[in-house]
PDB file of C-alpha atoms in Angstrom:
ATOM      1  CA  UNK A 436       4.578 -20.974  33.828  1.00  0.00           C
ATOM      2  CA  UNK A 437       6.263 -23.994  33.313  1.00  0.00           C
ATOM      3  CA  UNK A 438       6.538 -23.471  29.506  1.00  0.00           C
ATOM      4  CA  UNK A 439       6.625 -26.437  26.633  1.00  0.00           C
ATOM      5  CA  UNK A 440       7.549 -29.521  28.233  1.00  0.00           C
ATOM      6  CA  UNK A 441       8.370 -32.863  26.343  1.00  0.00           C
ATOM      7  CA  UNK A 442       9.295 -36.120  26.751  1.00  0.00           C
ATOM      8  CA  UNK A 443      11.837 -37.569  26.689  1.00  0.00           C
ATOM      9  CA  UNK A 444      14.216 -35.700  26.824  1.00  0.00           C
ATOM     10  CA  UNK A 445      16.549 -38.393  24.967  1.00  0.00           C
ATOM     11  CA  UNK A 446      15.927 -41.712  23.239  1.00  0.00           C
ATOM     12  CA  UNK A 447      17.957 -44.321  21.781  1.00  0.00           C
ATOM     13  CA  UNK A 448      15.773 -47.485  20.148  1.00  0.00           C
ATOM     14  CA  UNK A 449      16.768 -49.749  17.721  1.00  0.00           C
ATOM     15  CA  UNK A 450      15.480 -49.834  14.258  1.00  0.00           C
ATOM     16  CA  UNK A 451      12.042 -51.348  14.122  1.00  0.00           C
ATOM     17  CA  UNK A 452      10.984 -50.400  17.714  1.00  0.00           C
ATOM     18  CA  UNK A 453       7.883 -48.053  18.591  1.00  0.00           C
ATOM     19  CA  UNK A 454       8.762 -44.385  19.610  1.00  0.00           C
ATOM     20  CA  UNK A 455       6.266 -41.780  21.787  1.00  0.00           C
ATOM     21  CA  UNK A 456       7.345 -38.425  22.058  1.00  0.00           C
ATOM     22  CA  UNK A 457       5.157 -36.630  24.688  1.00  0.00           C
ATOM     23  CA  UNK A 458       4.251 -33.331  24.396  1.00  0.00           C
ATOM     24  CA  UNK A 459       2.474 -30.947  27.091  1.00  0.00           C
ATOM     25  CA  UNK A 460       1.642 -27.007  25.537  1.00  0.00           C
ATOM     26  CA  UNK A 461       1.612 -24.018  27.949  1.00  0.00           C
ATOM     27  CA  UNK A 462      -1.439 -23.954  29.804  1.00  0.00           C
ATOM     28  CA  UNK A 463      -4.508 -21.600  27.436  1.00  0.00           C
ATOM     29  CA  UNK A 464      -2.497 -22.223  24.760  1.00  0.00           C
ATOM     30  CA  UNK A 465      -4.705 -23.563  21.409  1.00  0.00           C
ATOM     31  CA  UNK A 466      -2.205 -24.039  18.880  1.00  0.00           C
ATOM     32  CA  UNK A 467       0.243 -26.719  19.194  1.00  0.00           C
ATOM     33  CA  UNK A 468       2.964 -27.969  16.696  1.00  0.00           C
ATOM     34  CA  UNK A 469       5.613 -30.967  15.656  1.00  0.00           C
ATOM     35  CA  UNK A 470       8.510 -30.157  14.041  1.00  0.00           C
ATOM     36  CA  UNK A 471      11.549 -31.900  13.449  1.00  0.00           C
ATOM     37  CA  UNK A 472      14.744 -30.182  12.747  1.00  0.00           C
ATOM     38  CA  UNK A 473      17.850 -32.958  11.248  1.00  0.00           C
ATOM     39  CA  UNK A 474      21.305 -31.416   9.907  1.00  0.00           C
ATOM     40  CA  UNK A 475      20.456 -32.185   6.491  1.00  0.00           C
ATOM     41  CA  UNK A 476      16.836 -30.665   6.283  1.00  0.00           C
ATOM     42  CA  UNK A 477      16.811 -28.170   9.087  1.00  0.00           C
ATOM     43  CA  UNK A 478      13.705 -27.438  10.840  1.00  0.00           C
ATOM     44  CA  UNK A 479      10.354 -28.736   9.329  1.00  0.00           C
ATOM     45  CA  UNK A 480       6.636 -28.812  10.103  1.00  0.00           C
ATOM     46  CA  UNK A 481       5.376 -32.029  10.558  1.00  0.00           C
ATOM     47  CA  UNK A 482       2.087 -31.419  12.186  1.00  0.00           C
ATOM     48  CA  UNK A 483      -0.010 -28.881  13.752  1.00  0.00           C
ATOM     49  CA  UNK A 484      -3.623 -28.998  15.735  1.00  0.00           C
ATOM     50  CA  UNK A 485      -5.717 -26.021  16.797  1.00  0.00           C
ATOM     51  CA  UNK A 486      -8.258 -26.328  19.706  1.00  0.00           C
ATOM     52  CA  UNK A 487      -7.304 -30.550  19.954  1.00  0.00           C
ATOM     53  CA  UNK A 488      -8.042 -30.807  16.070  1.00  0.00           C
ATOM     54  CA  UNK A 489      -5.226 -31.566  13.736  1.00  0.00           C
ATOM     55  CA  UNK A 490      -5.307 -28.745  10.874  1.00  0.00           C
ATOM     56  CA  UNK A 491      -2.560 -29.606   8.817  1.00  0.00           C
ATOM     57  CA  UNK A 492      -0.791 -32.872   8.705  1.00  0.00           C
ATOM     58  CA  UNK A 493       1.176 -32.963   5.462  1.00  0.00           C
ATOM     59  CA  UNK A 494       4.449 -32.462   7.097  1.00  0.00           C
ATOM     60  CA  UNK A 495       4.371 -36.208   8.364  1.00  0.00           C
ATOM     61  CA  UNK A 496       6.666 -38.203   6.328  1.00  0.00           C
ATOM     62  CA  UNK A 497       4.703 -41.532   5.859  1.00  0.00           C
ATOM     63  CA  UNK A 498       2.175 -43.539   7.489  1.00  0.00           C
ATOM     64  CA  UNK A 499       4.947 -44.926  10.183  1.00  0.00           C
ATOM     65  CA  UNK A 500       4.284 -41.522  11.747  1.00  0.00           C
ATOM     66  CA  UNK A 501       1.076 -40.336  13.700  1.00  0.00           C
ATOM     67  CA  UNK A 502       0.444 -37.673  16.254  1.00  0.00           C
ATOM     68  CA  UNK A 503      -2.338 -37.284  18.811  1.00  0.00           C
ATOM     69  CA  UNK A 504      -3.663 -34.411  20.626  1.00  0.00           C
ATOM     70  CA  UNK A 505      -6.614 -35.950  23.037  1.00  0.00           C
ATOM     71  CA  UNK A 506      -7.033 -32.967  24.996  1.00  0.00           C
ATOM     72  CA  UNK A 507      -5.931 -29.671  25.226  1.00  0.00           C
ATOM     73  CA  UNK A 508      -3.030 -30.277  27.714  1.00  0.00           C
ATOM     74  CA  UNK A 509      -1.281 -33.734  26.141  1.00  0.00           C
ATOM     75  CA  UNK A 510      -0.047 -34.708  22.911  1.00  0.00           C
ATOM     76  CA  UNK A 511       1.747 -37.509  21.369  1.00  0.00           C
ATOM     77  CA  UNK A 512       4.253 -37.995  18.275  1.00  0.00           C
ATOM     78  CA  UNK A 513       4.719 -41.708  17.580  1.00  0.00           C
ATOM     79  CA  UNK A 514       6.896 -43.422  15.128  1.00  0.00           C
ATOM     80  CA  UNK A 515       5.795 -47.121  14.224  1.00  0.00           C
ATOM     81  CA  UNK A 516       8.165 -48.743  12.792  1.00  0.00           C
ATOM     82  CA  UNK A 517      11.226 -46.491  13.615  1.00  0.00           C
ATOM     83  CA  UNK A 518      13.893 -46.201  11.308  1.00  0.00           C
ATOM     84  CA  UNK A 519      17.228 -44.478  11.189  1.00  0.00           C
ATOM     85  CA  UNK A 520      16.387 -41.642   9.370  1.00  0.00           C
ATOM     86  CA  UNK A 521      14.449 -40.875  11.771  1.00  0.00           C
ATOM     87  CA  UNK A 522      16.744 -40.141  14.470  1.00  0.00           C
ATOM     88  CA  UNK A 523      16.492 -36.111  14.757  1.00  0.00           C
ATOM     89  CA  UNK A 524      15.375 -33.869  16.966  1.00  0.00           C
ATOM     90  CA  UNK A 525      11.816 -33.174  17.699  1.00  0.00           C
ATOM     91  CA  UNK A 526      10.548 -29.981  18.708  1.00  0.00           C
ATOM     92  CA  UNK A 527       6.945 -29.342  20.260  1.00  0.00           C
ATOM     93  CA  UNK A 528       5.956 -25.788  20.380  1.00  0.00           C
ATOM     94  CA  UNK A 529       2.915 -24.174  21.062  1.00  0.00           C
ATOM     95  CA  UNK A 530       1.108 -20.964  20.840  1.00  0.00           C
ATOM     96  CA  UNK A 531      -1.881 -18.597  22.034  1.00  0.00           C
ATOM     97  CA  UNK A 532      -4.604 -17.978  20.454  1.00  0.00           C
ATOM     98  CA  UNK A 533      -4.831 -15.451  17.505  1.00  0.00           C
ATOM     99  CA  UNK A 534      -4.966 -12.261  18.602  1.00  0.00           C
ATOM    100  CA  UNK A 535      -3.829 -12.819  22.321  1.00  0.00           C
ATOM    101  CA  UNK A 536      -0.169 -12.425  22.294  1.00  0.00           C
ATOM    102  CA  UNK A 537      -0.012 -12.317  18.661  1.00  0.00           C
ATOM    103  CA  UNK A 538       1.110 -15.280  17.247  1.00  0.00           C
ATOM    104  CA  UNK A 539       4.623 -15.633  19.398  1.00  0.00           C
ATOM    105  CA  UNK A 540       5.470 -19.328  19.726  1.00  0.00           C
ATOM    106  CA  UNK A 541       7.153 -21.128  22.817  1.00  0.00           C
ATOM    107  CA  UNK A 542       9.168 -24.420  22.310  1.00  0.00           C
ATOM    108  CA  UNK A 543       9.729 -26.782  24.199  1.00  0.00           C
ATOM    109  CA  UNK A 544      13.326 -28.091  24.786  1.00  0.00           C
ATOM    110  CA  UNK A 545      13.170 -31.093  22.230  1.00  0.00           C
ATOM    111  CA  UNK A 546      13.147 -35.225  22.259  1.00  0.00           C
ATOM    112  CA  UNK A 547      16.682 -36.252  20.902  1.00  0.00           C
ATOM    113  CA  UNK A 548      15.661 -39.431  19.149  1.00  0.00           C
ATOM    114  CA  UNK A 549      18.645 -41.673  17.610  1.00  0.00           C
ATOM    115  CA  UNK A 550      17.610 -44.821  16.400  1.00  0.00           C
ATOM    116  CA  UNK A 551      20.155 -47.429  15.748  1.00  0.00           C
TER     117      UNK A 551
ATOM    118  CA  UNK B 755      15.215 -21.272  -3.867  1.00  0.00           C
ATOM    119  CA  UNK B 756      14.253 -21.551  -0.594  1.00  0.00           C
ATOM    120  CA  UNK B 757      10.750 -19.021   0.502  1.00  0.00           C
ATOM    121  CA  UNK B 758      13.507 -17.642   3.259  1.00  0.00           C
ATOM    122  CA  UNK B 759      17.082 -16.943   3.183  1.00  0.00           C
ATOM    123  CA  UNK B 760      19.404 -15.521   5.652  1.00  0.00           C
ATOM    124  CA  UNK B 761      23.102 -14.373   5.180  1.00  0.00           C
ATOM    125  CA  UNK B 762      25.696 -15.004   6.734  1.00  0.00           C
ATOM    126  CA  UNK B 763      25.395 -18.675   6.918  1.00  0.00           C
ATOM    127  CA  UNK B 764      28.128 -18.441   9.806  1.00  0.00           C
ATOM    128  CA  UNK B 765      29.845 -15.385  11.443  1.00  0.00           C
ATOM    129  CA  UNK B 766      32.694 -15.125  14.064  1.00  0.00           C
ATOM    130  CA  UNK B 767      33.131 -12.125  15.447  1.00  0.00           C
ATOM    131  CA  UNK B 768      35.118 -10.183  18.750  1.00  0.00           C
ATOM    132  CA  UNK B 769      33.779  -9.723  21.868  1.00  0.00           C
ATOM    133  CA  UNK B 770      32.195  -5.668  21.296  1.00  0.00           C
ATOM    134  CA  UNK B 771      31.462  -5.713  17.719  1.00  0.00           C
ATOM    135  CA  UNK B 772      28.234  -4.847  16.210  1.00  0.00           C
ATOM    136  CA  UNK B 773      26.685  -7.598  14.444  1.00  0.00           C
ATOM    137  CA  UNK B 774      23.564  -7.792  11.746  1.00  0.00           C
ATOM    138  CA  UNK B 775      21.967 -11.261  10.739  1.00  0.00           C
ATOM    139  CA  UNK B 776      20.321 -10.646   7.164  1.00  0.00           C
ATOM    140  CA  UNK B 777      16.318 -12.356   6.093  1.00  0.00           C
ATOM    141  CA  UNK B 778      14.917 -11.934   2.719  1.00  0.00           C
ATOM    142  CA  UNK B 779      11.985 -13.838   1.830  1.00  0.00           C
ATOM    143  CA  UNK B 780       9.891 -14.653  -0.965  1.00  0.00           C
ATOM    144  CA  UNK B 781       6.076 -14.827   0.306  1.00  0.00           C
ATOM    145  CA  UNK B 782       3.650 -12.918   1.587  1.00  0.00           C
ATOM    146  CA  UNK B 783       3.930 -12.824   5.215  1.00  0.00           C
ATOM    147  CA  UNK B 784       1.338 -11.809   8.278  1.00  0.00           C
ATOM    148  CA  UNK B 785       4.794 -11.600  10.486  1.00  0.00           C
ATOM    149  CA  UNK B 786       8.221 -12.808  10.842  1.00  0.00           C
ATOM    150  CA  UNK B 787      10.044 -14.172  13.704  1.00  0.00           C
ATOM    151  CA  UNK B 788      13.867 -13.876  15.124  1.00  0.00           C
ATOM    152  CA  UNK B 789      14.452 -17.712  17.051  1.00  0.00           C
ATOM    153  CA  UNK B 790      17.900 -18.180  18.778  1.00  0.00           C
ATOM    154  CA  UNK B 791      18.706 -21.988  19.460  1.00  0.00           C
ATOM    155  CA  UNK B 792      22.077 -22.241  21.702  1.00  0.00           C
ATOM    156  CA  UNK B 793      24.250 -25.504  21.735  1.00  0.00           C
ATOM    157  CA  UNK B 794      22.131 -27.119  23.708  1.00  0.00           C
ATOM    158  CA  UNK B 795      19.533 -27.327  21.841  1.00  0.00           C
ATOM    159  CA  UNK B 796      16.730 -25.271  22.744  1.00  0.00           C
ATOM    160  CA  UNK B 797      14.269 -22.429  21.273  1.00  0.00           C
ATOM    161  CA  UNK B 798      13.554 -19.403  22.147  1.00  0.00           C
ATOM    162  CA  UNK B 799      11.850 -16.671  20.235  1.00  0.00           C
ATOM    163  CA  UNK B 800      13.575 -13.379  20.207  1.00  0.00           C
ATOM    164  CA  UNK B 801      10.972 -11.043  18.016  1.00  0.00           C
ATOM    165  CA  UNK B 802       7.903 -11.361  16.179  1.00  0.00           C
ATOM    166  CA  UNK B 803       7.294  -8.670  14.125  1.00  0.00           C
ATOM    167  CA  UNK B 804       5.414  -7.729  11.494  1.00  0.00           C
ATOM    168  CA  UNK B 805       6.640  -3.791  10.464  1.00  0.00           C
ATOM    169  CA  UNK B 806       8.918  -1.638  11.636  1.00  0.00           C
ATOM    170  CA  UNK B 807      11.579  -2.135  14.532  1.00  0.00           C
ATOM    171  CA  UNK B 808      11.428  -3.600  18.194  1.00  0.00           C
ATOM    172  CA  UNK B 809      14.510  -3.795  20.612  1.00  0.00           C
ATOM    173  CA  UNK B 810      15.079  -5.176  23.803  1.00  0.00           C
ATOM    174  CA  UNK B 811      18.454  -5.137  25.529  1.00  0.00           C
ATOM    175  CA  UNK B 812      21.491  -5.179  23.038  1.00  0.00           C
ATOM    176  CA  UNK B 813      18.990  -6.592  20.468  1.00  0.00           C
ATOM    177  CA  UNK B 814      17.183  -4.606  17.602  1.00  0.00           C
ATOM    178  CA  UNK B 815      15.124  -6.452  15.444  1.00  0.00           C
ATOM    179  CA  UNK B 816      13.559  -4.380  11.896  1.00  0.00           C
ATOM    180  CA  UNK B 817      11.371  -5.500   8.597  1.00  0.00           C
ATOM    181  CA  UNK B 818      11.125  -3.678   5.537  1.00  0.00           C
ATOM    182  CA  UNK B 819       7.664  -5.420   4.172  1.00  0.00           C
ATOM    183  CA  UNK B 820       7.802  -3.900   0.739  1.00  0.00           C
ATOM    184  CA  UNK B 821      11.587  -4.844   0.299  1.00  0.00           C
ATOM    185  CA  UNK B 822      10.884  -8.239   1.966  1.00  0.00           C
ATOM    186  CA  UNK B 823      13.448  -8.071   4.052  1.00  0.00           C
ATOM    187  CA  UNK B 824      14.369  -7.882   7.700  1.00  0.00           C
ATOM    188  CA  UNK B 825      17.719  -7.961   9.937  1.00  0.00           C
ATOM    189  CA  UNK B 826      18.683  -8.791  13.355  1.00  0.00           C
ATOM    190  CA  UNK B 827      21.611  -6.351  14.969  1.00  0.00           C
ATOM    191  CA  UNK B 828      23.212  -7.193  18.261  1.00  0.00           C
ATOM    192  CA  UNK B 829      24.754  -4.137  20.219  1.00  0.00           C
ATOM    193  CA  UNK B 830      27.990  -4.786  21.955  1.00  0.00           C
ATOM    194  CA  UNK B 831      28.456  -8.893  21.095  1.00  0.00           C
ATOM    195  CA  UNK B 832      29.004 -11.028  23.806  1.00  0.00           C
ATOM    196  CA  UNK B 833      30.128 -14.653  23.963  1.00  0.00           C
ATOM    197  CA  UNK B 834      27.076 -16.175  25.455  1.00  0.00           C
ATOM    198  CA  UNK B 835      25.154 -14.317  22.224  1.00  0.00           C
ATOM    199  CA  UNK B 836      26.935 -17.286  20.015  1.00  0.00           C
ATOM    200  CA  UNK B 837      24.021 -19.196  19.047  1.00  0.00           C
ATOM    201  CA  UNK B 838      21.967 -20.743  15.761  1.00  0.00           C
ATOM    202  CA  UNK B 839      20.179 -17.169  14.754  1.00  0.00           C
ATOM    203  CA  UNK B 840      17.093 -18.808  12.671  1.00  0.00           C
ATOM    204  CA  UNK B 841      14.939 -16.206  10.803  1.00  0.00           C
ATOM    205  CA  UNK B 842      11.166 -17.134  10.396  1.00  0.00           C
ATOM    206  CA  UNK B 843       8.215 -16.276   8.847  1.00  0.00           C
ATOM    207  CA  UNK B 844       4.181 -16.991   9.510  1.00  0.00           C
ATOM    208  CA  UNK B 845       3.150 -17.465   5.950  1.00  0.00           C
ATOM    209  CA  UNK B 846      -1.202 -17.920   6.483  1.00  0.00           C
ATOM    210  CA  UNK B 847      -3.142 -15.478   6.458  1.00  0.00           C
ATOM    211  CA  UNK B 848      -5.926 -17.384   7.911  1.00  0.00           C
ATOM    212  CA  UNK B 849      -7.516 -16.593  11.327  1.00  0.00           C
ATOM    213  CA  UNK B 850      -7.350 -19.996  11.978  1.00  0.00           C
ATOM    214  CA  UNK B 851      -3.661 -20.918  10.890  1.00  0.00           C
ATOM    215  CA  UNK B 852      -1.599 -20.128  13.980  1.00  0.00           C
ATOM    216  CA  UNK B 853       1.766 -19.957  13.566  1.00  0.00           C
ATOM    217  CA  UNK B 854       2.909 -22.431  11.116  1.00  0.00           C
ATOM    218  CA  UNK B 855       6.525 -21.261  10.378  1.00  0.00           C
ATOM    219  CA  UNK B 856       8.568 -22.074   7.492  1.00  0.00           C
ATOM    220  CA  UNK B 857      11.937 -21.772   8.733  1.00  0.00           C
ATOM    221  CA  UNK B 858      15.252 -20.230   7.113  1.00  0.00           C
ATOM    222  CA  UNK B 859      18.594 -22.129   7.185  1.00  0.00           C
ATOM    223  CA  UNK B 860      20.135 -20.156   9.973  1.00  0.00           C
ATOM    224  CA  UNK B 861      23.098 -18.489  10.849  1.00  0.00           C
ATOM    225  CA  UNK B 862      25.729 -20.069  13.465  1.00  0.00           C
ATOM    226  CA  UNK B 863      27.070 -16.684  15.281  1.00  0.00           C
ATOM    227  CA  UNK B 864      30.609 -17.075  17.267  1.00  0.00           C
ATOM    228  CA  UNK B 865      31.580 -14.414  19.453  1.00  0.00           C
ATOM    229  CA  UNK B 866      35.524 -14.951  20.486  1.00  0.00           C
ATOM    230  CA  UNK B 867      36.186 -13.283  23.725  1.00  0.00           C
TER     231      UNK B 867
END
């Protein structure tokens, strides 16, 4: 299996542009989660779905942020306007269903976003 | 106070020593989680466990759920084992909830050769 796979990889925009993050979860996988990890804050929550439905959203720091899950093998993470505290990394992960595998969760190597 | 805490916030150690990463946490928990992120960036889950012990390769991983604690040992430190240890635990007890983690700080092991 391929595992976690995002995109990009790395992003530089200046302040004000729009940001996608791109997310695909491990195939039979129907949990999938945002989080954002900064040196300040460490690793946070920011969103999570469960079968394509988004459970809990109250991670996501304002309304400039919304995520997307329109079927089981894509989601999306998009800033709107981006700022500079935004620049952080953002991790997708993903995990099986409860009960198959437990709950062990698989990341994905991260989206270094700076904005500038 | 954070839910989860781990000690030592940063460790150096020599190549063959016997290390132990420290989690206590505040909440009830349906399991806990070992993550080791290396310079580069990425995640990888180490343990999930939630009582007892489990071990694989130089790695031992126990919980004590009535103390609320766990620790993570490495046998026989190497350098490549210098990493970002981060202990984690699944706080829902919901069916439903997944795996939403709330994270500790993390502990930034160096292993000197």
């Amino acid at each position: 299996d391929a595992g976690v796979i995002q995109s990009p990889r790395h992003e530089v925009t200046e302040m004000g542009q729009e940001v996608t993050l791109r997310c695909k979860p491990i195939s039979g996988h129907d949990y999938l989660f945002w989080y954002r990890q900064t040196m300040m804050r460490g690793l946070e929550l920011l969103i999570y779905f469960n079968n394509n439905v988004p459970i809990d959203d109250s991670g996501m720091p304002e309304d400039r942020f919304s995520a997307k899950m329109p079927n089981a093998s894509f989601s999306t993470l998009k800033i709107q306007p981006s700022e500079p505290r935004d620049s952080a990394v953002y991790f997708c992960a993903s995990s099986p269903p409860h009960g198959k595998g437990g709950n062990t969760i698989y990341f994905g190597e991260g989206s270094w976003l700076t904005v500038v | 106070k954070n839910e989860v805490e781990q000690s030592p916030q940063n460790l150096t150690a020599q190549e063959g020593e016997f290390i132990t990463i420290n989690c206590s946490y505040s909440v009830g928990i349906s399991a806990l989680h070992w993550l080791q992120q290396h310079p580069g960036g990425g995640i990888v889950s180490l343990f999930m466990l939630s009582s007892g012990k489990k071990k694989h390769g130089r790695l031992i991983a126990t919980i004590n759920i009535q103390e609320k604690h766990s620790s993570l040992h490495i046998t026989a430190s190497h350098p490549r084992d210098s990493a970002v240890y981060i202990c984690a635990v699944t706080k829902d007890f919901k069916e439903t909830s997944g795996s939403r983690l709330t994270f500790g700080e993390g502990t930034q092991l160096t292993v000197n050769p």
